[in-house]
XYZ file of C-alpha atoms in Angstrom:
501
model
C 42.777 60.389 7.697
C 40.480 59.475 4.444
C 37.098 58.573 4.536
C 37.375 56.578 2.138
C 40.508 56.442 0.672
C 43.325 55.544 2.471
C 44.878 57.812 5.197
C 44.317 61.348 4.205
C 43.180 63.677 7.194
C 39.702 64.091 5.878
C 39.292 61.617 2.627
C 36.395 60.220 2.685
C 34.796 56.778 2.994
C 31.427 55.576 3.245
C 29.563 54.372 6.438
C 28.659 51.357 7.192
C 25.231 51.384 8.113
C 22.510 53.244 6.200
C 19.357 51.050 4.109
C 15.892 51.768 2.229
C 15.268 52.421 -1.597
C 14.624 55.519 -2.788
C 16.154 55.556 -6.391
C 16.293 56.647 -10.601
C 14.648 54.640 -12.640
C 13.715 50.799 -12.350
C 15.601 49.318 -9.739
C 13.987 46.691 -7.506
C 15.916 44.765 -4.909
C 18.431 41.747 -5.092
C 18.055 38.542 -3.286
C 14.568 37.200 -2.167
C 11.744 39.127 0.531
C 13.463 36.389 3.188
C 10.853 36.692 5.394
C 6.724 36.942 5.095
C 3.866 40.130 5.231
C 1.587 39.418 8.412
C -1.648 38.747 7.045
C -4.603 41.329 8.698
C -4.979 40.331 12.691
C -2.512 37.595 13.422
C -1.136 37.171 16.169
C 1.570 35.825 18.068
C 2.821 34.780 20.675
C 6.494 34.146 21.568
C 9.093 34.137 24.098
C 10.821 37.908 22.581
C 9.694 40.200 19.874
C 12.013 42.076 18.115
C 11.412 45.045 16.292
C 13.683 45.231 13.255
C 15.195 43.750 10.834
C 18.290 44.987 9.915
C 21.826 42.827 11.457
C 21.304 44.112 14.558
C 17.784 42.226 15.282
C 18.246 39.351 13.346
C 21.627 39.139 14.848
C 19.497 39.223 18.287
C 17.299 36.317 17.035
C 19.640 34.065 15.245
C 21.377 34.277 18.762
C 18.062 33.503 20.940
C 16.810 30.743 18.806
C 19.589 29.001 19.272
C 19.132 29.550 22.860
C 16.518 27.748 22.595
C 13.416 30.532 22.864
C 10.760 31.463 19.951
C 11.273 34.842 18.752
C 9.323 36.688 15.887
C 11.054 40.159 14.380
C 8.319 43.032 12.801
C 10.545 44.451 9.827
C 8.448 48.053 9.040
C 9.814 47.326 5.393
C 8.335 45.356 3.109
C 12.138 43.529 2.981
C 15.101 42.852 5.495
C 18.529 44.699 6.408
C 17.314 48.143 7.652
C 20.344 50.902 6.589
C 21.780 47.993 4.249
C 19.650 47.479 1.071
C 21.160 46.051 -2.990
C 19.431 47.612 -5.908
C 19.353 45.847 -9.095
C 20.254 48.125 -12.041
C 17.918 48.456 -15.045
C 20.444 47.396 -17.370
C 21.407 44.293 -14.661
C 23.468 43.659 -12.123
C 23.073 46.108 -8.745
C 24.596 48.274 -6.880
C 24.467 48.863 -2.586
C 22.137 51.672 -1.940
C 23.637 51.661 1.908
C 26.530 50.415 4.522
C 28.807 48.512 1.711
C 32.360 48.530 3.429
C 34.347 46.134 6.116
C 37.793 46.436 7.335
C 40.041 44.884 10.225
C 38.904 45.027 13.230
C 34.864 44.598 11.935
C 35.226 40.469 12.691
C 32.006 40.345 14.181
C 29.837 41.575 10.764
C 33.050 39.557 9.419
C 32.451 36.196 11.888
C 28.542 36.482 10.419
C 29.466 36.533 6.613
C 31.447 33.715 6.885
C 29.075 31.351 8.503
C 25.761 32.551 6.073
C 28.749 31.660 2.368
C 29.461 35.530 1.262
C 32.677 36.040 0.744
C 34.590 39.567 0.834
C 36.580 41.056 -2.130
C 38.976 43.820 -2.064
C 37.630 47.176 -2.363
C 39.279 48.810 -5.671
C 42.363 50.787 -5.176
C 44.718 50.691 -7.754
C 46.288 53.937 -9.402
C 46.162 58.019 -7.686
C 43.064 59.298 -6.157
C 42.038 62.989 -7.060
C 42.523 65.630 -4.991
C 39.450 68.657 -6.468
C 40.208 71.662 -3.895
C 39.853 75.454 -5.400
C 39.162 73.913 -9.001
C 42.662 72.583 -9.383
C 42.001 69.265 -10.094
C 45.217 67.301 -8.705
C 45.862 63.198 -8.921
C 48.129 61.725 -6.560
C 50.676 58.591 -5.805
C 49.317 56.475 -2.281
C 52.226 54.958 -2.570
C 54.351 57.283 -1.285
C 55.612 58.084 2.793
C 52.447 60.071 2.824
C 49.843 57.180 1.936
C 46.561 58.840 0.910
C 46.707 61.733 2.075
C 45.879 64.471 -0.231
C 48.691 67.004 -1.256
C 48.449 70.320 -0.086
C 50.762 72.899 1.690
C 53.353 71.612 3.776
C 52.024 73.814 6.888
C 48.694 71.768 6.636
C 50.034 68.260 6.454
C 52.064 69.102 9.144
C 49.570 71.057 11.294
C 46.903 68.057 9.897
C 49.284 65.664 11.360
C 48.987 66.894 14.543
C 45.460 67.492 15.210
C 44.979 63.297 14.459
C 47.911 62.287 16.925
C 46.259 64.455 19.041
C 42.443 63.199 18.734
C 43.897 59.836 19.205
C 45.326 60.745 21.867
C 42.219 62.130 23.794
C 40.162 58.828 22.597
C 42.307 56.763 23.799
C 41.443 58.345 27.387
C 38.156 57.309 25.874
C 35.837 54.320 27.614
C 33.882 52.744 24.940
C 31.566 51.296 26.893
C 30.838 54.130 28.838
C 32.142 57.069 27.252
C 30.457 59.781 29.494
C 32.681 58.702 32.483
C 35.884 59.981 30.609
C 38.349 61.731 33.231
C 37.728 64.916 30.177
C 34.279 64.187 29.549
C 32.449 66.607 31.053
C 34.675 69.449 29.343
C 34.611 67.960 26.019
C 30.426 66.952 26.097
C 30.281 70.695 26.211
C 31.834 71.743 23.092
C 31.114 71.575 18.974
C 33.247 69.417 17.765
C 34.340 72.129 15.516
C 34.834 75.249 18.162
C 37.843 72.420 18.560
C 39.093 72.223 15.733
C 39.447 76.133 15.402
C 41.415 76.324 18.173
C 43.355 73.203 16.675
C 42.980 72.966 13.054
C 45.159 76.694 11.990
C 46.168 76.717 9.128
C 42.868 76.128 6.544
C 43.821 73.882 4.737
C 44.431 71.284 7.589
C 40.576 72.320 8.160
C 40.074 71.974 5.201
C 41.585 68.098 5.842
C 39.746 67.779 8.723
C 36.039 68.572 7.703
C 36.077 66.717 4.860
C 37.205 63.848 7.241
C 33.833 64.831 9.628
C 31.186 65.116 7.075
C 32.297 61.525 5.360
C 32.329 59.854 9.217
C 29.410 61.436 10.376
C 27.330 62.675 7.717
C 27.244 65.963 10.324
C 28.967 69.556 10.195
C 32.036 69.866 12.397
C 29.194 71.794 14.440
C 26.966 69.554 15.292
C 28.805 66.817 16.806
C 29.848 66.959 20.416
C 33.839 66.719 20.678
C 32.955 63.597 23.360
C 30.997 61.792 20.612
C 34.071 62.481 17.417
C 36.473 60.780 20.670
C 34.319 57.978 21.448
C 33.495 57.958 18.205
C 37.102 57.183 17.136
C 37.963 55.484 19.895
C 35.319 53.187 18.759
C 36.933 52.214 15.581
C 38.315 48.820 16.929
C 38.283 45.565 19.199
C 39.102 44.686 22.386
C 42.788 43.794 21.503
C 42.915 47.056 19.034
C 42.633 50.285 20.053
C 40.843 52.504 17.962
C 42.233 55.804 15.468
C 40.771 58.067 13.435
C 43.287 56.503 10.217
C 41.489 53.136 10.444
C 37.699 54.783 10.174
C 38.965 56.892 7.031
C 41.514 54.946 5.482
C 40.544 52.340 2.377
C 43.533 50.246 2.103
C 44.567 48.276 6.275
C 41.086 50.452 7.394
C 36.909 50.694 7.623
C 37.056 50.580 3.310
C 39.667 48.216 2.656
C 36.498 45.543 1.566
C 32.958 44.880 0.098
C 30.860 41.534 -0.057
C 31.056 39.369 -3.444
C 26.894 39.756 -4.315
C 26.271 43.308 -2.140
C 25.857 43.645 1.664
C 22.521 43.074 1.838
C 22.991 39.357 1.331
C 24.439 38.969 4.734
C 20.747 40.263 5.949
C 19.350 37.651 3.792
C 20.853 34.998 4.019
C 20.744 35.293 8.079
C 17.211 35.849 7.693
C 16.067 32.784 5.391
C 17.632 30.676 7.791
C 14.638 32.097 10.924
C 12.335 31.661 8.288
C 8.504 32.681 9.468
C 9.621 33.905 11.737
C 10.713 37.112 10.546
C 7.480 39.379 9.817
C 7.456 42.027 6.635
C 5.563 45.575 6.572
C 4.745 45.401 9.547
C 5.665 48.497 10.980
C 5.384 48.638 14.878
C 3.046 50.992 16.444
C 2.871 50.647 20.369
C 4.468 48.427 23.114
C 2.790 47.431 26.631
C 2.997 46.409 29.397
C 0.697 43.358 30.669
C 1.184 41.774 33.579
C 4.455 39.945 33.564
C 4.479 40.452 29.384
C 4.109 42.784 26.704
C 1.874 42.965 23.748
C 3.611 44.672 21.077
C 1.688 46.252 18.568
C 2.054 46.457 14.074
C 0.072 46.901 11.182
C -1.208 43.593 10.398
C 0.416 41.239 13.572
C 0.229 41.784 17.989
C 2.528 39.553 19.085
C 1.930 38.811 22.828
C 5.904 38.536 24.361
C 7.855 38.039 27.521
C 10.852 39.998 26.812
C 11.208 42.991 23.991
C 14.615 43.942 22.228
C 14.420 47.453 20.274
C 16.614 47.127 16.977
C 16.066 50.491 15.597
C 17.634 53.947 15.650
C 17.037 56.138 18.784
C 15.311 58.663 16.674
C 12.752 55.574 15.498
C 12.167 53.847 18.740
C 10.981 57.610 19.575
C 8.022 57.121 17.792
C 6.970 54.341 18.949
C 4.015 54.564 21.532
C 5.298 53.180 24.897
C 2.699 52.307 28.237
C 4.302 52.946 30.458
C 6.002 55.729 29.263
C 9.194 55.269 28.395
C 11.962 56.756 31.681
C 12.300 60.769 31.377
C 16.520 59.695 30.733
C 15.605 56.980 27.752
C 13.332 59.570 25.736
C 15.211 62.597 26.176
C 18.084 60.733 24.550
C 16.552 59.495 21.969
C 14.788 63.129 21.061
C 18.911 64.668 21.529
C 20.135 61.873 19.574
C 19.673 63.129 15.220
C 20.447 60.672 12.522
C 23.145 62.400 10.199
C 21.995 63.238 6.648
C 23.097 61.075 3.694
C 22.090 59.605 -0.114
C 24.181 58.104 -2.406
C 24.656 58.412 -6.243
C 25.178 55.930 -8.965
C 26.791 56.240 -11.517
C 26.668 53.904 -14.464
C 28.665 52.977 -17.369
C 29.891 50.450 -19.938
C 33.321 50.042 -18.576
C 35.808 51.667 -15.348
C 36.860 53.684 -18.391
C 38.394 55.773 -14.983
C 41.036 52.958 -14.404
C 42.895 52.982 -17.908
C 43.840 57.290 -17.065
C 45.221 55.323 -13.984
C 42.795 56.602 -11.145
C 41.138 54.507 -8.780
C 37.898 56.415 -8.467
C 38.360 57.791 -5.124
C 38.395 61.574 -4.601
C 38.428 64.178 -2.149
C 36.915 67.607 -2.956
C 36.182 70.527 -1.834
C 33.265 71.958 -3.498
C 29.578 70.659 -5.689
C 26.826 67.982 -3.860
C 29.566 65.616 -3.897
C 32.687 65.229 -2.202
C 33.238 61.918 -2.022
C 33.430 58.723 -4.425
C 34.606 55.781 -5.219
C 34.872 53.147 -7.750
C 31.466 51.173 -7.281
C 32.054 48.422 -10.186
C 32.148 44.691 -9.346
C 34.490 42.432 -8.857
C 34.589 42.049 -12.704
C 34.617 45.450 -14.472
C 32.114 44.033 -16.384
C 30.055 47.148 -16.073
C 31.705 51.026 -14.144
C 30.270 52.060 -11.404
C 30.866 55.951 -9.557
C 29.874 55.956 -6.491
C 29.683 59.758 -4.854
C 28.349 60.615 -1.226
C 26.032 63.534 -0.669
C 26.405 64.544 3.096
C 25.045 67.195 5.856
C 24.746 70.677 4.166
C 25.010 69.127 1.123
C 22.240 66.929 1.164
C 19.962 68.833 3.051
C 20.127 71.497 0.415
C 18.812 68.836 -1.662
C 16.223 67.064 0.082
C 13.171 68.827 -1.843
C 14.673 68.414 -5.466
C 13.829 65.996 -8.331
C 16.054 63.120 -9.125
C 17.001 65.233 -12.196
C 18.016 68.617 -10.237
C 20.549 65.913 -7.754
C 21.357 64.012 -11.104
C 22.417 67.375 -12.672
C 24.336 68.170 -10.265
C 26.012 64.908 -9.162
C 27.087 64.647 -13.066
C 28.835 67.850 -13.025
C 30.872 66.806 -9.950
C 31.477 63.425 -11.634
C 32.777 65.284 -14.835
C 34.480 67.726 -13.019
C 36.516 64.566 -11.506
C 36.723 61.926 -14.471
C 36.329 63.896 -17.456
C 33.656 64.619 -20.054
C 33.069 60.166 -20.193
C 31.650 60.647 -16.745
C 28.898 63.377 -17.658
C 26.895 60.031 -19.816
C 25.971 57.467 -18.313
C 23.973 54.341 -18.820
C 21.684 54.435 -15.934
C 21.897 57.124 -12.856
C 20.603 55.809 -9.086
C 19.692 57.980 -6.311
C 19.469 56.568 -2.987
C 18.267 59.797 -0.013
C 18.258 58.240 3.274
C 16.957 61.515 5.009
C 13.417 60.947 3.295
C 13.762 56.987 3.247
C 10.699 56.387 5.572
C 12.377 54.240 7.984
C 15.181 55.698 8.376
C 14.803 59.597 8.510
C 18.788 59.925 7.564
C 22.326 57.575 8.186
C 24.447 56.647 8.647
C 24.685 56.723 12.802
C 22.644 58.524 15.954
C 25.163 61.174 16.498
C 25.551 63.066 19.777
C 25.283 67.054 20.117
C 26.375 68.746 23.106
C 25.833 67.821 26.390
C 23.894 64.802 25.202
C 26.556 61.662 26.769
C 27.136 62.812 29.736
C 23.605 63.526 30.550
C 21.847 61.233 29.572
C 24.143 58.952 27.850
C 23.744 56.173 30.199
C 20.195 55.608 29.433
C 21.473 54.884 26.280
C 21.620 50.402 26.363
C 19.300 50.294 29.818
C 16.823 48.585 30.017
C 13.470 50.053 30.843
C 11.930 46.771 32.860
C 11.540 43.923 29.982
C 12.731 46.433 26.913
C 16.442 45.797 26.128
C 17.987 48.347 23.360
C 19.988 47.037 20.361
C 21.403 48.429 17.188
C 24.514 49.618 16.056
C 23.984 52.879 18.077
C 24.255 51.102 20.931
C 27.407 49.026 19.975
C 31.051 49.515 22.540
C 32.493 49.207 18.878
C 31.904 50.321 15.726
C 29.088 52.307 16.811
C 27.712 53.258 13.459
C 29.056 50.387 10.945
C 27.590 47.297 10.379
C 29.634 45.743 12.726
C 28.370 47.537 15.078
C 24.832 46.282 14.472
C 25.927 42.602 14.129
C 27.995 43.169 18.027
C 24.706 44.707 19.672
C 21.877 42.112 18.211
C 24.951 39.390 20.304
C 25.270 42.392 23.084
C 21.411 41.621 23.754
C 20.963 38.002 23.269
C 22.989 37.031 26.040
C 20.802 39.971 28.582
C 17.486 38.688 27.199
C 18.891 35.298 28.137
C 20.134 36.097 31.360
C 16.630 36.548 32.306
C 14.735 34.072 30.821
């Protein structure tokens, strides 16, 4: 188990879905705008209005256009990509501020990238991982029998292995398209993941490994998550031919963090948007969706769209901030109110070289302290400069939401120096992306379900409301919360709409 490592129960990896741009220093987006801003008072009449220009909305638009329908994509930001974004660095080059990794069974995002000519490369994973626990720094080899599992005590390793196996076995009984129908759904949805861990991860070091796995996957604490939701998420880490496993969620090699995109993950969204041309309208946050006659009027800043159908492809908490006329059914509205976003930030320190490699380290850390408790080597394929990326998650990012960039930077660099030595204290540049403070995401990487939500309201997740259909990674049966899930949701919703038009 390792959210970004390889197989530690609890080592980490990063999400696949974030987006936005709040950075320290001179930072701009890479690529082109891949869309146009609407002139004030613009109106359009189309078959389908799509709310959200992330991977879900853009994929839906592609498939609807291929099906012969007219569309418009309304994106609130001045860029496409949603929780996926490339940020240029002041000294040249770029880094990924949001979702960046893909791995085995994430075949829909891979197929999309291939069709657009966006290649992948292997995440840097040569050398030893680091465990930083109780103030002690322990490098460890990941090629042995334990893989990337951190070298905690034997009792902890044994307990963690049992817990991981139990979670995988329970997840196999959860239907990915309707987890609320699992035989034990009511029992599992009544409790938090923490309460279950407290009863099963009885060795402190095992609890540490599972806690860090949880925060690195969900950017939320175990106390915040329904056990049923966690089991669904594990089940969803696969595809139609491969059952999901916790190991696939957390591993680097052979896991969800195995590869990155050449040119950065936002290149997929930018190139996809370019194929849609002026169908993509930027800087157009949607304010209301109102039924009118046999269709809908969608009102956004600067543009009004009349459409037969509407696809809402933004996270549920943000979809709830749109005004609907008539009101949404209570079950759908209550669902949206009860799915909070995870809390996450990314801190990237840039150096002249990836100096940790010369020390035999791969840049991946799992830690029990500090503001950053999981790191990756985010250097480019040619290692023309070095980049250490750290995730700030759950309680840690919430503690710094009101802090200045300089305060966060100081805390992050202190952690990096603990992990990689004094050289890490002096980067040539530093970028901070705080998704909690980003207006059109308000967190990431995914909206999660606390206890009681899935069994009571889950059936409303994908259920259309009249001609309004729902997309976004949170609606995906596979790779929920990841770029692959976003693409899958766009493909699904396009089929739904095409069947009705």
